[in-house]
Amino acid sequence: DVKVTQSSRYLVKRTGEKVFLECVQDMDHENMFWYRQDPGLGLRLIYFSYDVKMKEKGDIPEGYSVSREKKERFSLILESASTNQTSMYLCASSLDSGRVYNEQFFGPGTRLTVL
Amino acid sequence: KQEVTQIPAALSVPEGENLVLNCSFTDSAIYNLQWFRQDPGKGLTSLLLIQSSQREQTSGRLNASLDKSSGRSTLYIAASQPGDSATYLCAVLASSNTGKLIFGQGTTLQVKP
């Protein structure tokens, strides 16, 4: 079974802090994604990566950056946390196999509260 | 711009009933459609993936269909159980280059014992 893990289930930070959210997948997937989920807005893509050291902006990249130094690990960084970044953050991964478009598998989520 | 809609937003049924959840999308040029389940405060669990060339997929009591030309998918749940209570999300893959999924808002299902 594919396993996607996230470093924390719950996180509380203060405004202005630098925050790191970590995601690890164990199935050698090329693609990794960061989403945030908010009531009434659904899931929105923040960033994704299709290879080590490669990244692409999603729909809402402002205020975030990412890092992918190893294939299995994709980090989301909030450079200076703000209260409007309080949200559920979900990481996902998928296999890249050419023209077959594969399932995305999600981690358990990190509930981030910024005070 | 691709938009995904799920109606109704919430559904309550008695245990044992067969039910259908609906998902519609505005642009038929999709690569696949995926159904997920989400329990409160948890991540998403993939239920079924339908490639654009397929019409349906089945897993246990779940059956998902896809009609690209009409922009619709349905998730059929047979003999519903209280353990099926959750939010069900559909998502379409609209771009072959990014793997980016576009999600509906979900249907929250409650199955009453």
XYZ file of C-alpha atoms in Angstrom:
228
model
C 0.000 0.000 0.000
C 1.110 3.537 -0.750
C 1.886 5.443 2.368
C 2.061 9.203 2.568
C 2.978 10.602 5.959
C 2.989 14.138 7.259
C 5.194 15.280 10.103
C 2.475 16.661 12.361
C -1.287 16.166 12.735
C -1.744 19.401 14.645
C 0.484 22.457 14.771
C 0.072 25.809 16.526
C 2.359 28.687 15.530
C 2.535 32.411 16.095
C 2.238 35.136 13.477
C 5.590 35.819 11.834
C 7.122 32.422 12.616
C 8.736 30.338 9.900
C 6.857 27.062 9.589
C 7.950 23.810 7.971
C 5.465 21.108 6.986
C 7.048 17.839 5.942
C 5.645 15.115 3.715
C 7.195 11.727 2.972
C 5.998 9.022 0.595
C 7.366 5.502 0.448
C 6.378 4.393 -3.057
C 9.003 6.092 -5.206
C 6.431 8.460 -6.714
C 7.715 11.198 -8.986
C 4.872 13.675 -8.403
C 4.140 15.323 -5.083
C 1.577 17.990 -4.223
C 0.627 20.380 -1.441
C -3.016 21.453 -1.031
C -4.852 23.443 1.554
C -8.472 22.789 2.468
C -10.796 25.423 3.838
C -14.539 25.323 4.534
C -16.478 26.686 1.600
C -13.380 26.868 -0.614
C -12.581 23.183 -0.940
C -9.116 21.929 -1.804
C -6.739 24.293 -3.551
C -3.329 23.430 -4.969
C -0.435 25.414 -3.500
C 2.615 23.853 -5.178
C 3.565 20.642 -6.863
C 6.773 18.910 -7.867
C 7.318 16.399 -10.664
C 10.935 15.588 -9.871
C 13.685 16.224 -7.387
C 14.538 19.931 -7.199
C 11.681 20.735 -9.590
C 8.660 22.759 -8.489
C 5.699 24.463 -10.074
C 3.249 26.967 -8.625
C -0.313 25.934 -8.138
C -3.321 28.187 -7.733
C -2.391 29.872 -4.459
C 1.427 29.954 -4.029
C 1.616 33.379 -2.387
C 3.156 33.232 1.070
C 4.497 29.700 0.560
C 7.610 28.059 -0.799
C 8.593 24.419 -1.216
C 11.648 22.233 -1.214
C 12.280 18.835 -2.740
C 15.833 17.707 -2.158
C 15.030 13.994 -2.152
C 12.460 12.099 -4.187
C 10.523 10.857 -1.184
C 10.276 14.162 0.682
C 8.401 17.368 -0.174
C 8.427 20.257 2.274
C 6.064 23.216 2.439
C 7.481 26.371 4.008
C 5.556 29.328 5.353
C 8.207 32.027 5.412
C 6.296 34.282 7.813
C 3.100 32.696 9.044
C -0.058 34.768 9.038
C -3.488 34.115 10.534
C -5.019 33.643 7.076
C -2.789 30.599 6.641
C -4.690 28.773 9.370
C -5.967 25.750 7.488
C -5.787 22.003 6.894
C -2.758 21.166 4.758
C -2.785 17.991 2.702
C 0.097 16.378 0.894
C -0.352 13.935 -1.986
C 1.775 11.888 -4.346
C 1.299 10.047 -7.619
C 3.275 7.879 -9.951
C 4.352 9.316 -13.273
C 4.147 6.625 -15.916
C 3.981 8.486 -19.167
C 0.528 8.715 -20.658
C -1.209 6.730 -17.948
C -2.513 9.230 -15.444
C -2.372 7.763 -12.028
C -4.162 8.029 -8.728
C -3.160 10.621 -6.198
C -2.674 9.307 -2.685
C -3.071 11.650 0.233
C -1.509 11.929 3.657
C -3.495 12.346 6.897
C -3.279 16.141 6.857
C -1.790 18.771 9.166
C -4.173 21.113 10.935
C -2.213 24.374 11.282
C -3.401 27.168 13.528
C -1.615 30.520 13.372
C -2.286 32.761 16.364
C -11.916 27.167 -16.753
C -12.810 23.731 -15.452
C -15.321 23.690 -12.612
C -16.511 20.661 -10.667
C -19.855 20.613 -8.872
C -21.299 18.079 -6.460
C -24.981 18.087 -5.612
C -26.383 17.677 -3.032
C -24.002 19.138 -0.475
C -25.440 16.839 2.183
C -27.471 13.642 2.187
C -29.017 11.584 4.965
C -30.318 8.058 4.329
C -31.384 5.061 6.408
C -29.064 2.093 6.627
C -29.425 -0.429 3.816
C -30.479 2.042 1.167
C -28.759 2.190 -2.227
C -27.690 5.714 -3.098
C -26.122 7.784 -5.851
C -23.779 10.739 -5.457
C -23.430 13.114 -8.379
C -20.476 14.987 -9.824
C -20.535 17.277 -12.846
C -17.726 19.081 -14.648
C -17.851 21.880 -17.206
C -15.089 20.839 -19.622
C -15.242 17.313 -21.042
C -11.506 17.322 -21.900
C -10.396 15.416 -18.810
C -7.763 12.715 -18.423
C -9.303 10.952 -15.457
C -11.750 11.355 -12.600
C -11.111 10.234 -9.059
C -13.523 9.692 -6.165
C -12.293 10.158 -2.605
C -13.666 9.676 0.866
C -12.800 12.011 3.737
C -13.623 11.384 7.373
C -13.835 14.424 9.682
C -10.423 15.924 10.391
C -8.649 13.307 8.293
C -6.953 13.083 4.926
C -8.468 11.812 1.691
C -8.760 8.132 0.867
C -8.841 7.240 -2.810
C -11.865 5.104 -3.652
C -11.943 4.774 -7.425
C -10.108 6.168 -10.436
C -11.738 6.217 -13.871
C -9.532 6.913 -16.866
C -11.057 9.041 -19.623
C -11.336 5.990 -21.894
C -13.328 4.028 -19.308
C -17.039 4.110 -18.532
C -17.036 2.696 -15.026
C -15.032 1.203 -12.197
C -16.150 -1.025 -9.354
C -14.756 -1.765 -5.932
C -16.849 -3.823 -3.548
C -20.135 -2.009 -2.895
C -18.965 1.039 -4.851
C -19.476 1.678 -8.540
C -18.400 4.840 -10.305
C -19.490 5.766 -13.809
C -18.192 8.401 -16.192
C -19.952 10.108 -19.083
C -17.450 12.554 -20.515
C -19.726 13.905 -23.225
C -22.311 15.055 -20.700
C -19.729 16.053 -18.094
C -21.041 13.745 -15.402
C -19.929 11.048 -13.017
C -21.898 9.144 -10.420
C -20.795 7.154 -7.394
C -23.220 4.384 -6.539
C -23.101 2.934 -3.036
C -25.004 -0.306 -2.554
C -26.545 -1.371 0.746
C -25.288 1.644 2.676
C -23.907 1.199 6.208
C -23.322 3.678 9.059
C -19.588 3.259 8.421
C -20.099 4.837 4.999
C -20.846 8.163 6.694
C -18.217 10.618 5.438
C -17.667 13.358 2.886
C -17.249 12.144 -0.686
C -15.207 14.242 -3.087
C -14.776 13.933 -6.809
C -11.845 15.427 -8.672
C -10.904 15.663 -12.335
C -7.449 15.671 -13.858
C -7.678 18.380 -16.478
C -4.046 18.762 -17.489
C -1.636 16.125 -18.689
C 1.357 18.258 -17.785
C 0.828 18.968 -14.141
C -1.186 16.205 -12.550
C -3.319 18.943 -11.042
C -6.680 17.773 -9.732
C -9.700 20.052 -9.645
C -12.016 19.163 -6.794
C -15.712 19.493 -6.170
C -16.934 20.770 -2.811
C -18.042 17.317 -1.718
C -21.209 15.598 -0.563
C -21.478 14.846 3.149
C -23.280 11.550 3.638
C -24.909 10.396 6.849
C -26.185 6.833 7.026
C -28.523 6.361 9.992
C -28.695 3.006 11.781
